[in-house]
mmCIF file of C-alpha atoms and ligand atoms in Angstrom:
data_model
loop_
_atom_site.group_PDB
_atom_site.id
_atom_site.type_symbol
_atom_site.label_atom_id
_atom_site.label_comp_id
_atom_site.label_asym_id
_atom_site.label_seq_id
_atom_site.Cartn_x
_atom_site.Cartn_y
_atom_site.Cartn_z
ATOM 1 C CA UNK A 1 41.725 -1.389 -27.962
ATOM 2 C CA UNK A 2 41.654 -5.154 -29.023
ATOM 3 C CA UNK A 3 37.957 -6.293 -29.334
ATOM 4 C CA UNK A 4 37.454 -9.924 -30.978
ATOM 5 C CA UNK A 5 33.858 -11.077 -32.139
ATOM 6 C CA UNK A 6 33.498 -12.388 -28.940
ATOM 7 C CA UNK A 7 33.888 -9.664 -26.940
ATOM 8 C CA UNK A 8 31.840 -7.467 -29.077
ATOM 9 C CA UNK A 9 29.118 -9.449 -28.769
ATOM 10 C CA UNK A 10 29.329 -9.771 -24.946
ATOM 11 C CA UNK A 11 29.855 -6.310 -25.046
ATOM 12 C CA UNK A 12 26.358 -6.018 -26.346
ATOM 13 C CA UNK A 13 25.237 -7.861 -23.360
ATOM 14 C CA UNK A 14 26.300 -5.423 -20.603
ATOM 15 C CA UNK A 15 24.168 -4.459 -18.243
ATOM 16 C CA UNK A 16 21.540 -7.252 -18.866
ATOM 17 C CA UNK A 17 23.054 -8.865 -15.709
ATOM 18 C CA UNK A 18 22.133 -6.874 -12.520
ATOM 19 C CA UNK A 19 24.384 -6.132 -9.583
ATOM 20 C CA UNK A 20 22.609 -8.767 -7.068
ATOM 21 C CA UNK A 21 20.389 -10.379 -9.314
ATOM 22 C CA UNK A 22 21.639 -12.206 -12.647
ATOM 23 C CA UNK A 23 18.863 -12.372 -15.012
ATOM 24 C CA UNK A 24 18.339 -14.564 -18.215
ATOM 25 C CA UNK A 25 21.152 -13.749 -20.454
ATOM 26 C CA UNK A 26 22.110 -14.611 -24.596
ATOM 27 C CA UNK A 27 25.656 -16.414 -23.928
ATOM 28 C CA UNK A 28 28.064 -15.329 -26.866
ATOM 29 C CA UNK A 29 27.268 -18.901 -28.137
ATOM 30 C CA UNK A 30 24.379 -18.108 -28.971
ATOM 31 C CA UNK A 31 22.831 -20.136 -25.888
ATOM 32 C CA UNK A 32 20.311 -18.748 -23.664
ATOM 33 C CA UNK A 33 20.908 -19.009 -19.952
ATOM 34 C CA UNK A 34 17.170 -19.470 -18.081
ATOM 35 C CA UNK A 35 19.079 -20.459 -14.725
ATOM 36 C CA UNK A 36 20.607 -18.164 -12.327
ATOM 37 C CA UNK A 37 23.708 -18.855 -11.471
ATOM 38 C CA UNK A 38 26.608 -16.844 -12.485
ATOM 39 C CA UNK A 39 29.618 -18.703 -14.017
ATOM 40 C CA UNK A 40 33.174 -16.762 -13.374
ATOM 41 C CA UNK A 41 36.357 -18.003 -14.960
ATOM 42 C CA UNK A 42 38.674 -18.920 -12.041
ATOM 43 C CA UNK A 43 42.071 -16.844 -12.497
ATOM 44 C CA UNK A 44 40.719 -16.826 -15.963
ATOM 45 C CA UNK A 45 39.448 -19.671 -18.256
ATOM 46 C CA UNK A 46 42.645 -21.153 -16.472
ATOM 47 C CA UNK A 47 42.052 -25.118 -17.955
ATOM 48 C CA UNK A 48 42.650 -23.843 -21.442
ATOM 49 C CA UNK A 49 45.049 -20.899 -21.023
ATOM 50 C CA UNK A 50 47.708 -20.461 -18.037
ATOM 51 C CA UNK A 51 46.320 -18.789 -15.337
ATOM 52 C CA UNK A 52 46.142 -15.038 -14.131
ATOM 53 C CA UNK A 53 47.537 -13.713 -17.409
ATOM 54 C CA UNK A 54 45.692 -11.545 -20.014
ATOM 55 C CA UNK A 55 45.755 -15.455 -22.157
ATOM 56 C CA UNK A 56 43.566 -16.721 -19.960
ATOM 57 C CA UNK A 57 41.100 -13.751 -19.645
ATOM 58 C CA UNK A 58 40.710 -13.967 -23.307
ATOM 59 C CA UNK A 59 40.133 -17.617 -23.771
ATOM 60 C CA UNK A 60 37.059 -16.575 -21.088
ATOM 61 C CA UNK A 61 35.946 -14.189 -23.386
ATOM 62 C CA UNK A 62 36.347 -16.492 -26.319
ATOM 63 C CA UNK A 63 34.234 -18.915 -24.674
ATOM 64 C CA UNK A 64 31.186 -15.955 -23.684
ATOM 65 C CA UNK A 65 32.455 -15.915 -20.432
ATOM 66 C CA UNK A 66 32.028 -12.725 -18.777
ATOM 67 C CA UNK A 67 33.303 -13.150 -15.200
ATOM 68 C CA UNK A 68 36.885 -13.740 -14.331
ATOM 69 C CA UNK A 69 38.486 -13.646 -11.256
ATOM 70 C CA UNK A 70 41.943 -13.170 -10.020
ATOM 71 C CA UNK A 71 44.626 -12.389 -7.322
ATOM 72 C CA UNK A 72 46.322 -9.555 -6.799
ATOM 73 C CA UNK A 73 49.567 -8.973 -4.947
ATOM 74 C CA UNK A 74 52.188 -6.520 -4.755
ATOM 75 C CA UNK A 75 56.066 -6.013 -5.699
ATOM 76 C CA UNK A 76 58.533 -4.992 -4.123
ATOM 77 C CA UNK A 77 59.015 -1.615 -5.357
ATOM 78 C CA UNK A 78 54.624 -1.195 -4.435
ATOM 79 C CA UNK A 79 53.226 -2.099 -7.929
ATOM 80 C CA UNK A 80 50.092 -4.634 -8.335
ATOM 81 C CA UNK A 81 50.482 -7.551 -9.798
ATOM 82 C CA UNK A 82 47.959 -10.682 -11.130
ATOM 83 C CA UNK A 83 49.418 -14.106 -9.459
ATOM 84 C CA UNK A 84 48.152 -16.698 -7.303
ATOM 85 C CA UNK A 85 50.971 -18.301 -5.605
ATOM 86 C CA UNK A 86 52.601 -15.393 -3.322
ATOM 87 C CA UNK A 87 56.127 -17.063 -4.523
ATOM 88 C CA UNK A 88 57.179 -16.889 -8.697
ATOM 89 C CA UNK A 89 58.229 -20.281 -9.459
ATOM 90 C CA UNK A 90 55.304 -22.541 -10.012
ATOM 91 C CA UNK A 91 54.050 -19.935 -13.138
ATOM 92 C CA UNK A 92 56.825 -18.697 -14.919
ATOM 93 C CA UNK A 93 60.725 -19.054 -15.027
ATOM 94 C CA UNK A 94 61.996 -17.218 -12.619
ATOM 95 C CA UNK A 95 64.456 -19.922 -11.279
ATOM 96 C CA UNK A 96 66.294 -19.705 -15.278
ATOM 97 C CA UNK A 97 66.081 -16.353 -15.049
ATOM 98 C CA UNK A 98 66.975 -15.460 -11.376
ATOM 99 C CA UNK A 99 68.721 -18.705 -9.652
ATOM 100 C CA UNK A 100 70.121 -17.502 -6.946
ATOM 101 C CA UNK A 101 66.976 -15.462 -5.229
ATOM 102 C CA UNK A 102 64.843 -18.351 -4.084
ATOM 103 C CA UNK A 103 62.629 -18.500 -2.658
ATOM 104 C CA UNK A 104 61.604 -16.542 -5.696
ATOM 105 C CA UNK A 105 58.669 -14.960 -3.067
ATOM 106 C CA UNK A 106 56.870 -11.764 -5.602
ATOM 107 C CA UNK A 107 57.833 -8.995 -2.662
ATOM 108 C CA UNK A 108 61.493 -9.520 -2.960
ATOM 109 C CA UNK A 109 61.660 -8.731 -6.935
ATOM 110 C CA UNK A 110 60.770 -5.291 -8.921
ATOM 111 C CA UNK A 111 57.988 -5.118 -11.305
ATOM 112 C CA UNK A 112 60.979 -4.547 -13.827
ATOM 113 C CA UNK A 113 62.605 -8.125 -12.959
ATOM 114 C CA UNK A 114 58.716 -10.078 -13.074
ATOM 115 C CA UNK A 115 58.299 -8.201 -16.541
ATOM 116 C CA UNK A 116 61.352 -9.943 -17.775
ATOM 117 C CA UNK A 117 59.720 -13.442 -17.100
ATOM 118 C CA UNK A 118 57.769 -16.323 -19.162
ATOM 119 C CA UNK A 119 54.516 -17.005 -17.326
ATOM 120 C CA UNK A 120 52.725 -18.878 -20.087
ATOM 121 C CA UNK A 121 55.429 -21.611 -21.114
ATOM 122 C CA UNK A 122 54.874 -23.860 -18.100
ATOM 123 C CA UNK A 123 51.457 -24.074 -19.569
ATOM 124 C CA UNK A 124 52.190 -24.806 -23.458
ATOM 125 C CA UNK A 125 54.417 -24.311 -25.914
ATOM 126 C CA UNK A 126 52.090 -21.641 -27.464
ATOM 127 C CA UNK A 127 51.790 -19.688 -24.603
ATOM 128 C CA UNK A 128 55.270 -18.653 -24.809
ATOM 129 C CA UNK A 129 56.334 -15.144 -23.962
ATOM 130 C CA UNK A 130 52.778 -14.316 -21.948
ATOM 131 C CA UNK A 131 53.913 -12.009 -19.037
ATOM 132 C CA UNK A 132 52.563 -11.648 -15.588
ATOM 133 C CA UNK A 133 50.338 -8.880 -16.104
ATOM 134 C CA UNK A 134 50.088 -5.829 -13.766
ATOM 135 C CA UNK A 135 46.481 -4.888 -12.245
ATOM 136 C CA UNK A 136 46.438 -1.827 -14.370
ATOM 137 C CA UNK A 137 47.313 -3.851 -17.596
ATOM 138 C CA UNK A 138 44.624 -6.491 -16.108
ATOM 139 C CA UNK A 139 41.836 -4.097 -15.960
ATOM 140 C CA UNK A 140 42.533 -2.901 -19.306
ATOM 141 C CA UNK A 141 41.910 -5.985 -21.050
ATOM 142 C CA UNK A 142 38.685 -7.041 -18.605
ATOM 143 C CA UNK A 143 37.238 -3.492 -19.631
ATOM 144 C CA UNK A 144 38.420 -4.191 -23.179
ATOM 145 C CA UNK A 145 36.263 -7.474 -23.322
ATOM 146 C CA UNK A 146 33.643 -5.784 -21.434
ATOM 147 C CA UNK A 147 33.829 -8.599 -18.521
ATOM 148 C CA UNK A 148 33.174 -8.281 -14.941
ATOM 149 C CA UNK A 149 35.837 -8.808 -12.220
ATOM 150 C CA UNK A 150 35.433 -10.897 -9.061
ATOM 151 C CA UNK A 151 39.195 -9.496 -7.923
ATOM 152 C CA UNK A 152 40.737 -11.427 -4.974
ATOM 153 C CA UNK A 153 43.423 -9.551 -2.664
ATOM 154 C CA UNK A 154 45.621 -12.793 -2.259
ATOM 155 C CA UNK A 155 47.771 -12.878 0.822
ATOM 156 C CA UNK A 156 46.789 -9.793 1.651
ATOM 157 C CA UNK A 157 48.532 -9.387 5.412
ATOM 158 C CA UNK A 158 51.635 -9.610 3.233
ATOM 159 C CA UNK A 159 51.051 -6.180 1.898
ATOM 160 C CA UNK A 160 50.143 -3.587 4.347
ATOM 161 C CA UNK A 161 47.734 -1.234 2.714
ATOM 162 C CA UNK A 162 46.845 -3.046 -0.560
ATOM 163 C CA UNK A 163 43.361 -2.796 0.252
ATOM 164 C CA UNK A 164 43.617 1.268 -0.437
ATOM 165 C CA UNK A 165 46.108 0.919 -2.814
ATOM 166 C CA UNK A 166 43.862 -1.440 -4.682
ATOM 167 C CA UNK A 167 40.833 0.944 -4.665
ATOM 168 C CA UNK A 168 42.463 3.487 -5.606
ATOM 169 C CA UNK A 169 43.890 2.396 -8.756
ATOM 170 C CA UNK A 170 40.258 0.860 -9.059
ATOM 171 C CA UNK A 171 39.030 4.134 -9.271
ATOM 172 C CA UNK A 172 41.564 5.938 -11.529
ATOM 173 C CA UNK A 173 40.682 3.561 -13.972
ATOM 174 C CA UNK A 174 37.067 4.374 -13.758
ATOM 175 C CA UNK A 175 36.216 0.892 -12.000
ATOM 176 C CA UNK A 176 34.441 2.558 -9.084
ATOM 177 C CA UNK A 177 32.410 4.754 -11.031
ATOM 178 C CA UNK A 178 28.440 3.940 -11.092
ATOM 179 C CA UNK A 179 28.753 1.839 -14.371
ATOM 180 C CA UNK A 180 31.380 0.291 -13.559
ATOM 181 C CA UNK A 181 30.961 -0.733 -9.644
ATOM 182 C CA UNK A 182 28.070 -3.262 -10.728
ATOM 183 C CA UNK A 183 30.998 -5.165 -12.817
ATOM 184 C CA UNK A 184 33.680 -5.589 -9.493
ATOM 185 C CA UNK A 185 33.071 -7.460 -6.623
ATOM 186 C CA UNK A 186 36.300 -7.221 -4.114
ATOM 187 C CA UNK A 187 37.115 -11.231 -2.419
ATOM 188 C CA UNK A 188 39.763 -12.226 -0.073
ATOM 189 C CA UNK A 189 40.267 -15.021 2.502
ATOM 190 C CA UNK A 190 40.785 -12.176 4.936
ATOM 191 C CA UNK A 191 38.031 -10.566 7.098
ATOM 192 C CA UNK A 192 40.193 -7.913 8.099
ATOM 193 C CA UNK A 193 41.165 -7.052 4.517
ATOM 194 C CA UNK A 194 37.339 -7.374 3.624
ATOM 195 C CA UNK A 195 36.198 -5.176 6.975
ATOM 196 C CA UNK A 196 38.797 -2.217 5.343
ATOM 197 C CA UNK A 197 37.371 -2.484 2.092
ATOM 198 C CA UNK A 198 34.104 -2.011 3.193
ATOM 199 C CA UNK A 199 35.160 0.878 5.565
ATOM 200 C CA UNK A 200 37.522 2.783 2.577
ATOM 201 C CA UNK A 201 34.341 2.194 -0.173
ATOM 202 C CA UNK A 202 31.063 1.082 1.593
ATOM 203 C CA UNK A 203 29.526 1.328 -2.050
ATOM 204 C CA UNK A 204 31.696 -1.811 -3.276
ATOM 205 C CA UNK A 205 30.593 -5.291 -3.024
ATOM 206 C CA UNK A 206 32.725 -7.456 -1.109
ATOM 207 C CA UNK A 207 33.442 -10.997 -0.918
ATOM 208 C CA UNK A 208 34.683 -13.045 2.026
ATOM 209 C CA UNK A 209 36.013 -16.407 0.881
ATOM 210 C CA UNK A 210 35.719 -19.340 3.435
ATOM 211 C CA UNK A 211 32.556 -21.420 5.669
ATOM 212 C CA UNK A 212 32.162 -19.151 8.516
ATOM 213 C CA UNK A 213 30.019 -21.299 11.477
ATOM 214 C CA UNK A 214 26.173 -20.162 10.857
ATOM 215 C CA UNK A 215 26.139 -18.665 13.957
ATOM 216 C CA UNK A 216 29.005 -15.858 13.153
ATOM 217 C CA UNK A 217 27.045 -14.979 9.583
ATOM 218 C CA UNK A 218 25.519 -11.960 11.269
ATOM 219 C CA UNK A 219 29.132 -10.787 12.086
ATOM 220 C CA UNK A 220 30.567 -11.450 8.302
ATOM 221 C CA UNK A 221 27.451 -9.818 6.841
ATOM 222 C CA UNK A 222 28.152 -6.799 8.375
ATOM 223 C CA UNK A 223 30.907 -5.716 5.517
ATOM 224 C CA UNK A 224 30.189 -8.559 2.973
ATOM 225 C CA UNK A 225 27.899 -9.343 0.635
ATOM 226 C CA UNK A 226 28.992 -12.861 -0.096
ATOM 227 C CA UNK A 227 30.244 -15.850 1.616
ATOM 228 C CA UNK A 228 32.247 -17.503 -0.761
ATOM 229 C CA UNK A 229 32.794 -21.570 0.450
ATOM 230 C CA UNK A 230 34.652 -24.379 -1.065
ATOM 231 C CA UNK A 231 32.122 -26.778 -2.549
ATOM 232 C CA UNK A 232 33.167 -29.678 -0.872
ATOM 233 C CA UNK A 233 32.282 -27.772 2.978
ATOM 234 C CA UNK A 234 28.833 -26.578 1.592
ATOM 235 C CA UNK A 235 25.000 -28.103 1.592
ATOM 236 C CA UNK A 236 21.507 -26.722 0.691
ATOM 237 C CA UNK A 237 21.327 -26.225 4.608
ATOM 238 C CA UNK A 238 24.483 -24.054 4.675
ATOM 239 C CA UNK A 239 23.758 -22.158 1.754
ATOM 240 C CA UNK A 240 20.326 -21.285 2.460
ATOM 241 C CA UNK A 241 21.102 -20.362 6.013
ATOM 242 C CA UNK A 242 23.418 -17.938 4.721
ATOM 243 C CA UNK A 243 20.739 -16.465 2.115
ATOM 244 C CA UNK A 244 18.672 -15.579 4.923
ATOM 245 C CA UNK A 245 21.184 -13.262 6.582
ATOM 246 C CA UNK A 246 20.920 -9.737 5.077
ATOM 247 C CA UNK A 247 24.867 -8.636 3.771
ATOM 248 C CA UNK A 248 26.349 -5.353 3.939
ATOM 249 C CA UNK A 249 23.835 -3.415 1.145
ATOM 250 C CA UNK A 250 20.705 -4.971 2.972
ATOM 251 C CA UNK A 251 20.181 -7.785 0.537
ATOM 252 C CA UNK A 252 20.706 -11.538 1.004
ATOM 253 C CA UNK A 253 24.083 -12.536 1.063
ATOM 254 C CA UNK A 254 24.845 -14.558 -1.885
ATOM 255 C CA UNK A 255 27.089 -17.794 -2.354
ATOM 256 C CA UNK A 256 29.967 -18.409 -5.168
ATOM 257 C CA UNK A 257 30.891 -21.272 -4.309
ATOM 258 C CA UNK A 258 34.958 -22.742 -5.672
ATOM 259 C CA UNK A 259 36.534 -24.721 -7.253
ATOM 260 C CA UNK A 260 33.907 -26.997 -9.310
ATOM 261 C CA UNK A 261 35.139 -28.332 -12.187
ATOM 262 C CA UNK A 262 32.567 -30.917 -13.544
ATOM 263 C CA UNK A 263 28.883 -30.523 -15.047
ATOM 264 C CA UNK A 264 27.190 -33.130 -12.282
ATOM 265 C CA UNK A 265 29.219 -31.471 -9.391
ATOM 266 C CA UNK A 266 27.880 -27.985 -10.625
ATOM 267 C CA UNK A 267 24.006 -29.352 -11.170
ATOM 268 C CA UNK A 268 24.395 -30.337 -7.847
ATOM 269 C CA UNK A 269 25.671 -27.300 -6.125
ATOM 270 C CA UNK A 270 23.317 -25.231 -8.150
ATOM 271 C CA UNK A 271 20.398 -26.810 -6.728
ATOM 272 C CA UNK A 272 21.690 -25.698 -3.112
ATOM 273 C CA UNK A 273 20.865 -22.425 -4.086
ATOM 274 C CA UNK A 274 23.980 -20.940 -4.827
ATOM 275 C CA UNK A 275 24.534 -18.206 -6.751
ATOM 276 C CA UNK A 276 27.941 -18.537 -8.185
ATOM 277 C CA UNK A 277 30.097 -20.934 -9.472
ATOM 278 C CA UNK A 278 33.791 -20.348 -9.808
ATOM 279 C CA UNK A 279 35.474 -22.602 -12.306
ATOM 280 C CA UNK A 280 38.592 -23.357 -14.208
ATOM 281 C CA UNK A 281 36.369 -24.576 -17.309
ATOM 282 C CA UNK A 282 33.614 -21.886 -17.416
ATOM 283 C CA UNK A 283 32.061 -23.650 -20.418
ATOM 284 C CA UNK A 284 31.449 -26.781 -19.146
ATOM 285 C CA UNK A 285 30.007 -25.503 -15.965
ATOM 286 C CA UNK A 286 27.801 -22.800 -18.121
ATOM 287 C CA UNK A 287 26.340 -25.717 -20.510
ATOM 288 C CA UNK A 288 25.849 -27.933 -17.928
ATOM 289 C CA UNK A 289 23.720 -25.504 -16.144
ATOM 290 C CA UNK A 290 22.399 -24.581 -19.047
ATOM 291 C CA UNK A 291 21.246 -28.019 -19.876
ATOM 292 C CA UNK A 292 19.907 -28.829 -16.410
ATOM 293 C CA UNK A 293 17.564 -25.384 -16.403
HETATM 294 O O1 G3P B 301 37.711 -17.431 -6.012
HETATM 295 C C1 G3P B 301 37.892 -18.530 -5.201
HETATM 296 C C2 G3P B 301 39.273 -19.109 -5.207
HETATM 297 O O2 G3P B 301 40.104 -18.369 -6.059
HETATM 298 C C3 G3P B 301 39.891 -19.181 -3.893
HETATM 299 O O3 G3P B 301 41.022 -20.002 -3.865
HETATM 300 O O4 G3P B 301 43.406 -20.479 -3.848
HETATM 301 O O5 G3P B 301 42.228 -20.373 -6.007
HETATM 302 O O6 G3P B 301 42.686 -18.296 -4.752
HETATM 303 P P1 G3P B 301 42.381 -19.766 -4.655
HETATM 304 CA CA1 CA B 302 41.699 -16.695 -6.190
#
């Protein structure tokens, strides 16, 4: 097990922040947070490391970031893998390695064949040789740091099943125990996909990622426990009509709100009321808040 200062230290911290209610919390920086809104590393600290590898969920933890989120998808021999795009070619070098399989989409190649590519050179130079990592490997390294997971299921109507396949490799490696289930919350753009999580494991929080009309919140809230907007399609009067709508464990449903990358854009979407903001520079979004509480 690889544990850096960092991560020690944030280790430390664990379970100072509750499951629905983030309290005032001693950053790894030594800064203390009086606001409460959560910061989570978008497919890791992804502006300073390339995204959705085990890089970028270290540069989080490097920076006292302890929630990262990240997509999940599957190969085509059925194992999960971290990537955003559903195709290989933006991240790594499949189209060297492999140039005659484009489209280069992730369910036409083995885990064996993805394991054989660069996904960190696109980024920099010194990011050479990072691999796509699989969910297993993923969830190692989160539980390593002692972060928390906001896990997307990307795409997921490619992938029959991955919503059961995902929880239960979730639970083998311990992530649904008690402990552990106030560290995951389970996202996707898909209300199906959301609706089976909820009906597989009622006891895990779920996400649904998009700006459902205020009128249909009742509906959403039914297996959710967030609503999870774009910035740019949110205001204070969205976001506090969907705090008053009980989710799916009888509490308000929250708001992490995506993809804010600048201090004066998060201020500002803080003071709607949100309680999450999902960013690819977690530190500037943490010290702005920090400095506006
Ligand atoms: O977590 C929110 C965000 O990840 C949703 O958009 O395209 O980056 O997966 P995307
Ligand atoms: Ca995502």
């Amino acid at each position: 097990m690889q544990i850096r200062p960092a991560a020690a230290l944030t280790g430390a911290l664990i379970g100072m922040s509750a499951l629905f209610l983030p309290t005032a919390t001693a950053q790894a920086t030594g800064r203390t947070t009086h606001h409460h809104t959560v910061t989570v590393a978008h497919r890791g600290a992804s502006a300073y490391a390339p995204e959705n590898t085990l890089a970028a969920v270290d540069a989080a933890d490097d920076l006292g970031i302890d929630w990262v989120e990240n997509d999940v998808q599957r190969t085509r021999d059925g194992e999960l893998i971290v990537m955003h795009d559903t195709t290989l070619n933006r991240t790594t070098d499949v189209e060297q390695i492999f140039p005659d399989r484009a489209p280069w989409k992730i369910s036409d190649f083995t885990l064996d064949e993805i394991e054989k590519l660069d996904a960190g050179s696109w980024f920099g130079p010194e990011f050479q040789g990072e691999t796509v990592p699989t969910l297993e490997e993923y969830m190692d390294r989160v539980s390593d740091n002692h972060q928390k997971l906001l896990l997307e299921l990307k795409a997921p109507e490619l992938y029959p099943g991955i919503e059961r396949q995902t929880l239960r490799e979730l639970r083998r490696e311990g992530w649904l125990d008690h402990r552990h289930k106030r560290r995951l919350i389970v996202q996707s753009f898909s209300a199906d996909s959301m609706r089976a999580v909820h009906r597989l494991r009622p006891d895990v929080k779920t996400g649904f990622l998009g700006t459902p009309a205020v009128a249909d919140l009742p509906e959403y809230a039914e297996f959710s426990d967030q609503i999870n907007p774009s910035y740019t399609t949110i205001d204070a009067d969205y976001v506090s009509a969907v705090r008053s709508v009980d989710g799916a464990h009888g509490r308000p449903l929250e708001v992490y709100t995506w993809t804010v990358n600048d201090g004066p854009t998060a201020v500002s979407v803080a003071a709607m009321g949100v309680n999450g903001i999902i960013t690819n520079k977690p530190d500037v979004i943490r010290d702005a808040l920090d400095d506006a509480s």
